[in-house]
PDB file of C-alpha atoms in Angstrom:
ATOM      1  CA  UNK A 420      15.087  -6.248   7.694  1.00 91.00           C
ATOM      2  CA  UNK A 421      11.699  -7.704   8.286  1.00 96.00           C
ATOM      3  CA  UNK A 422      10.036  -9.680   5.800  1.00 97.00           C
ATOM      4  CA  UNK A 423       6.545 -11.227   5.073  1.00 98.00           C
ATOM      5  CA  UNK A 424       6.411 -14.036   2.230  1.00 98.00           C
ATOM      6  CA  UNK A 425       2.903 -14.834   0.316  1.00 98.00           C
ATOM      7  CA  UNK A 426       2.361 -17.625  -1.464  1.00 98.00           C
ATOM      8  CA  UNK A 427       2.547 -16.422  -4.961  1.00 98.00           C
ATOM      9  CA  UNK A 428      -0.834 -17.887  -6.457  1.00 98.00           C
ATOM     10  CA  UNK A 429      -4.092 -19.618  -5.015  1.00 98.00           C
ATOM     11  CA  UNK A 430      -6.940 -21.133  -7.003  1.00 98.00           C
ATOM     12  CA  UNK A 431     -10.363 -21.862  -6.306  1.00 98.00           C
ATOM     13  CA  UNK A 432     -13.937 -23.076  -7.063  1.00 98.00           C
ATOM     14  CA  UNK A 433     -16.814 -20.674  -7.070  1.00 98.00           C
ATOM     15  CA  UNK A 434     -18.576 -20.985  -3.757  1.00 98.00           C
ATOM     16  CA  UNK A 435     -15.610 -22.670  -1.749  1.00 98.00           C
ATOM     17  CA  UNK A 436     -13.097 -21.164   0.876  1.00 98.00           C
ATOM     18  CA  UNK A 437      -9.860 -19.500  -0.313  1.00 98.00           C
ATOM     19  CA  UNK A 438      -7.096 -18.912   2.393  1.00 98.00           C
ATOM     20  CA  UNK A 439      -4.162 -16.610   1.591  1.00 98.00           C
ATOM     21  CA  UNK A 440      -0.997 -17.104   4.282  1.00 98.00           C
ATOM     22  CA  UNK A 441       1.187 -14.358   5.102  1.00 98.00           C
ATOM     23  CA  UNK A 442       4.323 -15.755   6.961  1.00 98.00           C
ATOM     24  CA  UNK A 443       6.854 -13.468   9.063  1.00 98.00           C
ATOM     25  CA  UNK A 444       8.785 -13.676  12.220  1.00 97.00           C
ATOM     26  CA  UNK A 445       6.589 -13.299  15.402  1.00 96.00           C
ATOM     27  CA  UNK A 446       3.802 -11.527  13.356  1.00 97.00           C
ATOM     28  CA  UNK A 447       1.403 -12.198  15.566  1.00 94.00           C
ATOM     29  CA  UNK A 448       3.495  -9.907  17.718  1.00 96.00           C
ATOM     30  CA  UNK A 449       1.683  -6.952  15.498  1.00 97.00           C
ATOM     31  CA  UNK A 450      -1.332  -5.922  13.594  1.00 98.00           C
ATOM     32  CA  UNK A 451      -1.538  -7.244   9.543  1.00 98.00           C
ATOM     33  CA  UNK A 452      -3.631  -5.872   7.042  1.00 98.00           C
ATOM     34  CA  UNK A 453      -5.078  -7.205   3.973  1.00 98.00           C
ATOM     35  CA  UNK A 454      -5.778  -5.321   1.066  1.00 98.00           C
ATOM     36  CA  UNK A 455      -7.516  -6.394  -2.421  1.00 98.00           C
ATOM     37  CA  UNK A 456      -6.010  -5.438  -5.850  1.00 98.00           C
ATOM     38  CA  UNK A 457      -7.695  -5.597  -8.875  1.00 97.00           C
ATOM     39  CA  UNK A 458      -6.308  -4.574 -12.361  1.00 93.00           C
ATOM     40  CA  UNK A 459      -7.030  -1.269 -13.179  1.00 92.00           C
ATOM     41  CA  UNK A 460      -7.881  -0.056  -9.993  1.00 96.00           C
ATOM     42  CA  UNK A 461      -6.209   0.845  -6.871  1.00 97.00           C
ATOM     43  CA  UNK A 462      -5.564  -1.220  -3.242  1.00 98.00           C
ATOM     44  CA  UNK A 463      -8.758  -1.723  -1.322  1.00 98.00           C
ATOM     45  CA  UNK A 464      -8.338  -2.233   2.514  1.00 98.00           C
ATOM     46  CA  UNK A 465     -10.361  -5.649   3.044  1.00 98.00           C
ATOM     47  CA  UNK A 466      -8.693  -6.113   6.514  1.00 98.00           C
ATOM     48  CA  UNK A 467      -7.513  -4.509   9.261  1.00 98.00           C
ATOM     49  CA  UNK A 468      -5.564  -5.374  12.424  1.00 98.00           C
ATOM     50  CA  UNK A 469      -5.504  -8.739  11.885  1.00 98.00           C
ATOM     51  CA  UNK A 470      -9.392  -9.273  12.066  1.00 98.00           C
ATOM     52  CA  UNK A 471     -11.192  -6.215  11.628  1.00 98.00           C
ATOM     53  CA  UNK A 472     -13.546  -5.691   8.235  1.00 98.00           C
ATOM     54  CA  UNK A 473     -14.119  -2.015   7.103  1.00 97.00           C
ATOM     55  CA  UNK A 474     -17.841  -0.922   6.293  1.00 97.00           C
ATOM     56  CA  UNK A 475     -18.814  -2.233   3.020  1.00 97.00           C
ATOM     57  CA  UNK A 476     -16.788  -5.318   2.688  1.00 98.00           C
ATOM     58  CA  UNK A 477     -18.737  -8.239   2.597  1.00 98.00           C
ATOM     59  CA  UNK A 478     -18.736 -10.833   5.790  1.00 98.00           C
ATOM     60  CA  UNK A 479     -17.294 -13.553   3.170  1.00 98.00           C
ATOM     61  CA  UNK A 480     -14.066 -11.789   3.967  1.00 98.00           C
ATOM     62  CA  UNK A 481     -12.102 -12.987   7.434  1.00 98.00           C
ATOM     63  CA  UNK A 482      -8.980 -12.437   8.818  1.00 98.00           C
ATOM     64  CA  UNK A 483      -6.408 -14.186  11.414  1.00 98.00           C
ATOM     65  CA  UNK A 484      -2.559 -13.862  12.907  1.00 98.00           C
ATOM     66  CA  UNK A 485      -1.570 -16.740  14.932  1.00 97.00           C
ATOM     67  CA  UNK A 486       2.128 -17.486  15.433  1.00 96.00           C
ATOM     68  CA  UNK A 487       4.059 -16.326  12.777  1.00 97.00           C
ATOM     69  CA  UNK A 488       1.379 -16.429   9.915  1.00 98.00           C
ATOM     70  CA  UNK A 489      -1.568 -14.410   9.187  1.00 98.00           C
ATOM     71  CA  UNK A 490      -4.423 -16.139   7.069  1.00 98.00           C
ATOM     72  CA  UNK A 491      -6.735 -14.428   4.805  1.00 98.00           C
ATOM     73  CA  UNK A 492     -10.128 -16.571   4.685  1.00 98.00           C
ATOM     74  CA  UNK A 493     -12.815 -16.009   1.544  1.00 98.00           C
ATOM     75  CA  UNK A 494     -15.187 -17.690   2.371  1.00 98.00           C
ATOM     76  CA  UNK A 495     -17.757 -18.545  -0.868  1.00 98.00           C
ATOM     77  CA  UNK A 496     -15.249 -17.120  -2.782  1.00 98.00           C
ATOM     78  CA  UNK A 497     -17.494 -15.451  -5.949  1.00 98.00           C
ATOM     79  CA  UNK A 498     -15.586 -14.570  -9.504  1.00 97.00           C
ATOM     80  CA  UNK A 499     -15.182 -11.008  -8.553  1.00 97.00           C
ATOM     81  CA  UNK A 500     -13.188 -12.050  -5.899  1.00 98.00           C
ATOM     82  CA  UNK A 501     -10.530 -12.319  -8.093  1.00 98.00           C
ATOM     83  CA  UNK A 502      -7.471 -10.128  -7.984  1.00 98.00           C
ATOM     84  CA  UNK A 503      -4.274  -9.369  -6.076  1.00 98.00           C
ATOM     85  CA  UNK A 504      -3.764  -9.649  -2.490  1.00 98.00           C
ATOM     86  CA  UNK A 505      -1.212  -8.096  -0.425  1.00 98.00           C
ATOM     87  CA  UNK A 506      -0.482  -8.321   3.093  1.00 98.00           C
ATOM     88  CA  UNK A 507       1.267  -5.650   5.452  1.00 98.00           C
ATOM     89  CA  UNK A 508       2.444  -5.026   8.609  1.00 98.00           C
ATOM     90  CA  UNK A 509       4.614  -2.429  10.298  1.00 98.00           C
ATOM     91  CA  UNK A 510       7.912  -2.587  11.409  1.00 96.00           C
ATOM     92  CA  UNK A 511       8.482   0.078  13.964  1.00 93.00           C
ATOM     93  CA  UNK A 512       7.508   3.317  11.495  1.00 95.00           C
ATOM     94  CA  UNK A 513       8.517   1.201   8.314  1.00 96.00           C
ATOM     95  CA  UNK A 514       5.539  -0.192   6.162  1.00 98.00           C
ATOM     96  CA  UNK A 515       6.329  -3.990   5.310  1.00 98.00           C
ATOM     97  CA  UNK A 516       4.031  -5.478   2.270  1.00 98.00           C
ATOM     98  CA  UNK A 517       4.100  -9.360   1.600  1.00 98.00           C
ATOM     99  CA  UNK A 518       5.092 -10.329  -2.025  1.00 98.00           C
ATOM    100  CA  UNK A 519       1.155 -10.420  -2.739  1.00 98.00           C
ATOM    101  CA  UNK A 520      -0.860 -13.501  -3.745  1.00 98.00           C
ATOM    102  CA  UNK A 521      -2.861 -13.610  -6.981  1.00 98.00           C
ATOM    103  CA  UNK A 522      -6.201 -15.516  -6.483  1.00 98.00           C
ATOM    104  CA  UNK A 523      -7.542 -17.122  -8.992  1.00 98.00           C
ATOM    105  CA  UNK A 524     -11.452 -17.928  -9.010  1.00 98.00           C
ATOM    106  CA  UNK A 525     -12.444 -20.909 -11.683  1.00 92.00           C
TER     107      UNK A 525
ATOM    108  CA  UNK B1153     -15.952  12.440  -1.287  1.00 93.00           C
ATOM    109  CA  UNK B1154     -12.373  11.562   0.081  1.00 96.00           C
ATOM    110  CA  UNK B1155      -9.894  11.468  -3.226  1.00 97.00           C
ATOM    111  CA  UNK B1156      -6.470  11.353  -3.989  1.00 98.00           C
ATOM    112  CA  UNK B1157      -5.154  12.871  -7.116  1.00 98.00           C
ATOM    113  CA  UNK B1158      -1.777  12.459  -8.008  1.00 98.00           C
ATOM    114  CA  UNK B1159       0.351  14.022 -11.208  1.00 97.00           C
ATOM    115  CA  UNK B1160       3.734  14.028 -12.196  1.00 97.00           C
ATOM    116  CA  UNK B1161       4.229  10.365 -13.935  1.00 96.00           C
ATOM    117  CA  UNK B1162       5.587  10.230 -17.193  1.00 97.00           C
ATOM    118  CA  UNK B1163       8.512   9.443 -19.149  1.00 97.00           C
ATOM    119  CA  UNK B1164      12.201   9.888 -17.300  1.00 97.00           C
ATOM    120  CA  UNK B1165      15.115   9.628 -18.513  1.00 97.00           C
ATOM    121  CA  UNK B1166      17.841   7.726 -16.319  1.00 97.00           C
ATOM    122  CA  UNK B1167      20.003   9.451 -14.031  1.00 97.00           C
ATOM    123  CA  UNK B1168      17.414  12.425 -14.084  1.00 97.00           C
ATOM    124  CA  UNK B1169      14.838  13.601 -11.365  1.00 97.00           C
ATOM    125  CA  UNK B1170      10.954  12.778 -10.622  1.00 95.00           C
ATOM    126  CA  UNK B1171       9.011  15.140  -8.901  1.00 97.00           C
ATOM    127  CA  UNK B1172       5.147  13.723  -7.941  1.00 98.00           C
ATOM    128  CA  UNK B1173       2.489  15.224  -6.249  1.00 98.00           C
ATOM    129  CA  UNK B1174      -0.777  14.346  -4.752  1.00 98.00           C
ATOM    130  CA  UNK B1175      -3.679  16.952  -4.473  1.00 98.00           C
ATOM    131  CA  UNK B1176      -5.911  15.295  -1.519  1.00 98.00           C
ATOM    132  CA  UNK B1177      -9.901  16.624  -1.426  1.00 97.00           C
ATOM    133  CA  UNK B1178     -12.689  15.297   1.040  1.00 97.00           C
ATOM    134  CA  UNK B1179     -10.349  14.633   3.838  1.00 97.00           C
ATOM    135  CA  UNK B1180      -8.479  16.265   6.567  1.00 97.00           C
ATOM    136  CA  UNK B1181      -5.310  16.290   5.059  1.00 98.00           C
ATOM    137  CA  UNK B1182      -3.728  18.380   7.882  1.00 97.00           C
ATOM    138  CA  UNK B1183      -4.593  15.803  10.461  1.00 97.00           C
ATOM    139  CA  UNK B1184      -3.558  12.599   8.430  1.00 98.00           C
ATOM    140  CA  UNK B1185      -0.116  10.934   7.864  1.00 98.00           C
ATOM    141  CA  UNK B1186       0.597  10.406   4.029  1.00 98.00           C
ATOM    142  CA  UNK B1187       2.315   8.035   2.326  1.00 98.00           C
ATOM    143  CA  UNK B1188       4.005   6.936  -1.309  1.00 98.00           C
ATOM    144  CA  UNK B1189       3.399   3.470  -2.653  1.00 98.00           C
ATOM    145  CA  UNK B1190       4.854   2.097  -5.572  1.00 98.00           C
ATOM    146  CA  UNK B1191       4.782  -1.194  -7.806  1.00 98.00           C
ATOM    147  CA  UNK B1192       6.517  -2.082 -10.051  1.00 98.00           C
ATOM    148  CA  UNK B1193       5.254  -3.917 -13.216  1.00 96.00           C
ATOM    149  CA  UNK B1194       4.324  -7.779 -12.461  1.00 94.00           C
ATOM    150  CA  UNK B1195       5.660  -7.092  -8.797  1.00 96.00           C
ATOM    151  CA  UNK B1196       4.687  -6.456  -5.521  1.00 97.00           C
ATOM    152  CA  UNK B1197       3.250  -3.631  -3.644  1.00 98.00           C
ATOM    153  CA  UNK B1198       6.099  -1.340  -1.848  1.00 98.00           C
ATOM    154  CA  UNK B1199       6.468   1.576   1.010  1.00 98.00           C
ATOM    155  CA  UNK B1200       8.616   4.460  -0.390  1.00 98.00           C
ATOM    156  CA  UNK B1201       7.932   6.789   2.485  1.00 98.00           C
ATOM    157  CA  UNK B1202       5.758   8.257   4.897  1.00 98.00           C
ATOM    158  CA  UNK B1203       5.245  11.373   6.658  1.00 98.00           C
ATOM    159  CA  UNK B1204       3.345  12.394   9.633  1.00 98.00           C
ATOM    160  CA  UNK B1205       0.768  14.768   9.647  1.00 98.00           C
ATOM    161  CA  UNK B1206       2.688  17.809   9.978  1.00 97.00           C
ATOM    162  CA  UNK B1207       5.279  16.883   8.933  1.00 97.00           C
ATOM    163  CA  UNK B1208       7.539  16.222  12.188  1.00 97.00           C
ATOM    164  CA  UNK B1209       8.525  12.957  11.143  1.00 98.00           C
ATOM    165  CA  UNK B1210       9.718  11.236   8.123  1.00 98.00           C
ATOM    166  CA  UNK B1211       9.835   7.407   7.329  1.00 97.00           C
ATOM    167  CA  UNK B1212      11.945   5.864   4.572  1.00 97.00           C
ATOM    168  CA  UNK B1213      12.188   2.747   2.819  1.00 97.00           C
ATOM    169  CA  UNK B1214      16.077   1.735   3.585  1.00 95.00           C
ATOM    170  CA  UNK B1215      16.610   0.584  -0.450  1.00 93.00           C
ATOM    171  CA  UNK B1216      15.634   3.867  -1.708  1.00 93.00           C
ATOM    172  CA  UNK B1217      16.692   6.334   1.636  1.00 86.00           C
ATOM    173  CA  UNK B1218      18.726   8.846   0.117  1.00 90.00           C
ATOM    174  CA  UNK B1219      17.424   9.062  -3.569  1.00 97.00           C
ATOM    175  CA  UNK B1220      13.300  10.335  -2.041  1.00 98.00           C
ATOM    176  CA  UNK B1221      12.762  12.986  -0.653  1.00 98.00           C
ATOM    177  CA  UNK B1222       8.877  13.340   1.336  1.00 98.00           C
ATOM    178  CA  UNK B1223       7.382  16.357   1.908  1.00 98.00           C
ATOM    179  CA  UNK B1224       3.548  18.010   2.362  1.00 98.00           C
ATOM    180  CA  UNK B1225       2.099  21.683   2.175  1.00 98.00           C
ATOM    181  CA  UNK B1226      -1.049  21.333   4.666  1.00 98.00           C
ATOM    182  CA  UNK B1227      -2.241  24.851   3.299  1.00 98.00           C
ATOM    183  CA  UNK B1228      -2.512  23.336  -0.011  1.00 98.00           C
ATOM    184  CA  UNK B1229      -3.548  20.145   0.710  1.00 98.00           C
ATOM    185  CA  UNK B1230      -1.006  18.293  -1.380  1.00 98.00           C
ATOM    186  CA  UNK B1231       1.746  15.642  -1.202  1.00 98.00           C
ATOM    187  CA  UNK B1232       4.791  15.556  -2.761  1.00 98.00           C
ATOM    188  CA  UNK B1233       7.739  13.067  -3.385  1.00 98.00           C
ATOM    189  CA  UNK B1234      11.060  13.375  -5.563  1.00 98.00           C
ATOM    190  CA  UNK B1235      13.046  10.801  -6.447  1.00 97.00           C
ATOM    191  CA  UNK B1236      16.632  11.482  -7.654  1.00 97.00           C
ATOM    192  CA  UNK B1237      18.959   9.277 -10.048  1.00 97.00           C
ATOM    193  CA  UNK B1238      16.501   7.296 -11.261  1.00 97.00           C
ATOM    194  CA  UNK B1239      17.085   4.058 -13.274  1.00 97.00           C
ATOM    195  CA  UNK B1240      15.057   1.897 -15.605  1.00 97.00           C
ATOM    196  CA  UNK B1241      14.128  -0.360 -12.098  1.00 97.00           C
ATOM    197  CA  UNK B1242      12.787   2.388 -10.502  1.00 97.00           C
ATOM    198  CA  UNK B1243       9.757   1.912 -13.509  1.00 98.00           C
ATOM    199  CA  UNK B1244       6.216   2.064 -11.379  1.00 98.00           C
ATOM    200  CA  UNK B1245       2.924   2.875 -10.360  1.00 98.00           C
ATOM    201  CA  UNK B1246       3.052   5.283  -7.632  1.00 98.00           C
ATOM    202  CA  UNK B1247       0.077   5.659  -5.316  1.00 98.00           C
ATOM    203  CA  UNK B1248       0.036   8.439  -2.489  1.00 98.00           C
ATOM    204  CA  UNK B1249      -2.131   6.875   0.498  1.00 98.00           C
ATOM    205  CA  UNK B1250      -3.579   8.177   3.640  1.00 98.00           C
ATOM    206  CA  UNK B1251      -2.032   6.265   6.971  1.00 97.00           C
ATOM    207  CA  UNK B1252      -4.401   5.968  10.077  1.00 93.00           C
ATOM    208  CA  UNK B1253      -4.456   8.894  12.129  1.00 93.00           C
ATOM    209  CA  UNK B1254      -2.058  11.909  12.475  1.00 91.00           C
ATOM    210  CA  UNK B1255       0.857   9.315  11.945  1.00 93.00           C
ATOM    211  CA  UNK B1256      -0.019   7.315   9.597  1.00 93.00           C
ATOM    212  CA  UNK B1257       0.902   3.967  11.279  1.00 96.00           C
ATOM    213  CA  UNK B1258      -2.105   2.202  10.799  1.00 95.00           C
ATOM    214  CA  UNK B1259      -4.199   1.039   7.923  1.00 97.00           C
ATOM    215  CA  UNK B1260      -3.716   2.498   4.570  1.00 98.00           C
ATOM    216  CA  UNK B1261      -7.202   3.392   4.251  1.00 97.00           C
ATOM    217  CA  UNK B1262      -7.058   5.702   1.342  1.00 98.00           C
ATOM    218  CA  UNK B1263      -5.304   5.436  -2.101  1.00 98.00           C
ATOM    219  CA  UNK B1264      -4.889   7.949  -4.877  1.00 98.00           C
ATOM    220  CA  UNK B1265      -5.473   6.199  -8.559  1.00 97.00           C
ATOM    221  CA  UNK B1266      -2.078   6.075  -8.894  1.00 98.00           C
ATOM    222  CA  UNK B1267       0.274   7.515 -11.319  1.00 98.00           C
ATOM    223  CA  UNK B1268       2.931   5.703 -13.482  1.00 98.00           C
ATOM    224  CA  UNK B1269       6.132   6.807 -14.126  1.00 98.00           C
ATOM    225  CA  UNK B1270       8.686   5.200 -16.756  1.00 98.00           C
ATOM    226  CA  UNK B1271      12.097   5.315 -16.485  1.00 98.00           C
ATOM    227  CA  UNK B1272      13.673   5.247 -20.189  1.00 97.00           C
ATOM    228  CA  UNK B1273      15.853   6.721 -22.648  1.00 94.00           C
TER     229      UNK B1273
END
């Protein structure tokens, strides 16, 4: 079955760049998504097929699938940033999710 | 405003039966492929199953495909998922989430609050 591994923490600096990999086989054969997860609250979509930012997330947020690893880019990462991040992809009709990646912000 | 509601979590004992439901509101339910997400406590996020948006097609996760069953009533706007023989792992959060368009194979652009179920004796 199809898998997607995260790495499973990332620290950063206030203000700097935080990238969070997603790695599976040919991903950049399909779309990944990118979704934010803070405790206490429930998944926010940050984004989209691969690159694509929904209304009201801020332009700090990027996204990227190259090869067989998708990269999530904050960059001047602020404290609220903070939180759980999960990638996804599909695998014919089957939802995949990564392992998730907690970022740390200090 | 689009919301997910779900109900059902609680307490379960193992070997017993969870039934869940989601009550959507602000959305066109009947148009929109569903989904169940769980996770499990200090893990990862994971698909339990999706359906499309009337129902024609059901998706399973293959480590839990015969234990859930997915199913919708569009005239009610509400989502439903049962889980049989449940054990201790099976211990989660369980979000119902809106898929992109009528099959859900897309972003996962809406999620319920999420409701928790424990498995224990």
């Amino acid at each position: 079955s199809y898998e997607l591994t995260q790495p499973p923490s990332v620290s950063v600096s206030p203000g700097q760049t935080a990238t969070i990999t997603c790695s599976g086989d040919g991903l950049d054969g399909k779309y990944t998504y990118w979704y934010q997860h803070k405790p206490g609250q429930s998944p926010v979509v940050v984004i989209y097929k691969d690159s694509k930012r929904p209304s009201g997330i801020p332009e700090r947020f990027s996204g990227s699938n190259s090869g067989d690893t998708a990269t999530l880019t904050i960059s001047g990462t602020l404290p609220i940033d903070e939180g759980d991040y999960h990638c996804q992809t599909w695998d014919i009709s089957t939802a995949i999710f990564g392992g998730g990646t907690k970022l740390t912000v200090l | 405003q689009e919301q997910l509601l779900e109900s059902g979590g609680g307490v379960v004992q193992p070997g017993r039966s969870l039934g869940l439901s989601c009550e959507a509101s602000g959305i066109s339910f009947s148009s929109s492929g569903m989904h169940w997400v769980r996770q499990a406590p200090g893990k990862g996020l994971e698909w339990v199953a999706g359906i499309w948006y009337d129902g024609s097609k059901i998706d399973y996760s293959d480590s839990l495909k015969g234990r859930v069953t997915i199913s919708r009533d569009n005239s009610k706007n509400k989502l439903f998922l049962e889980m049989n023989d449940v054990s201790p792992e099976d211990t989660a959060v369980f979000y119902c989430v809106r898929g992109e368009g009528g099959s859900g194979l897309g972003v996962f652009d809406i999620w319920g609050q999420g409701t928790l179920v424990t498995v224990s004796a």
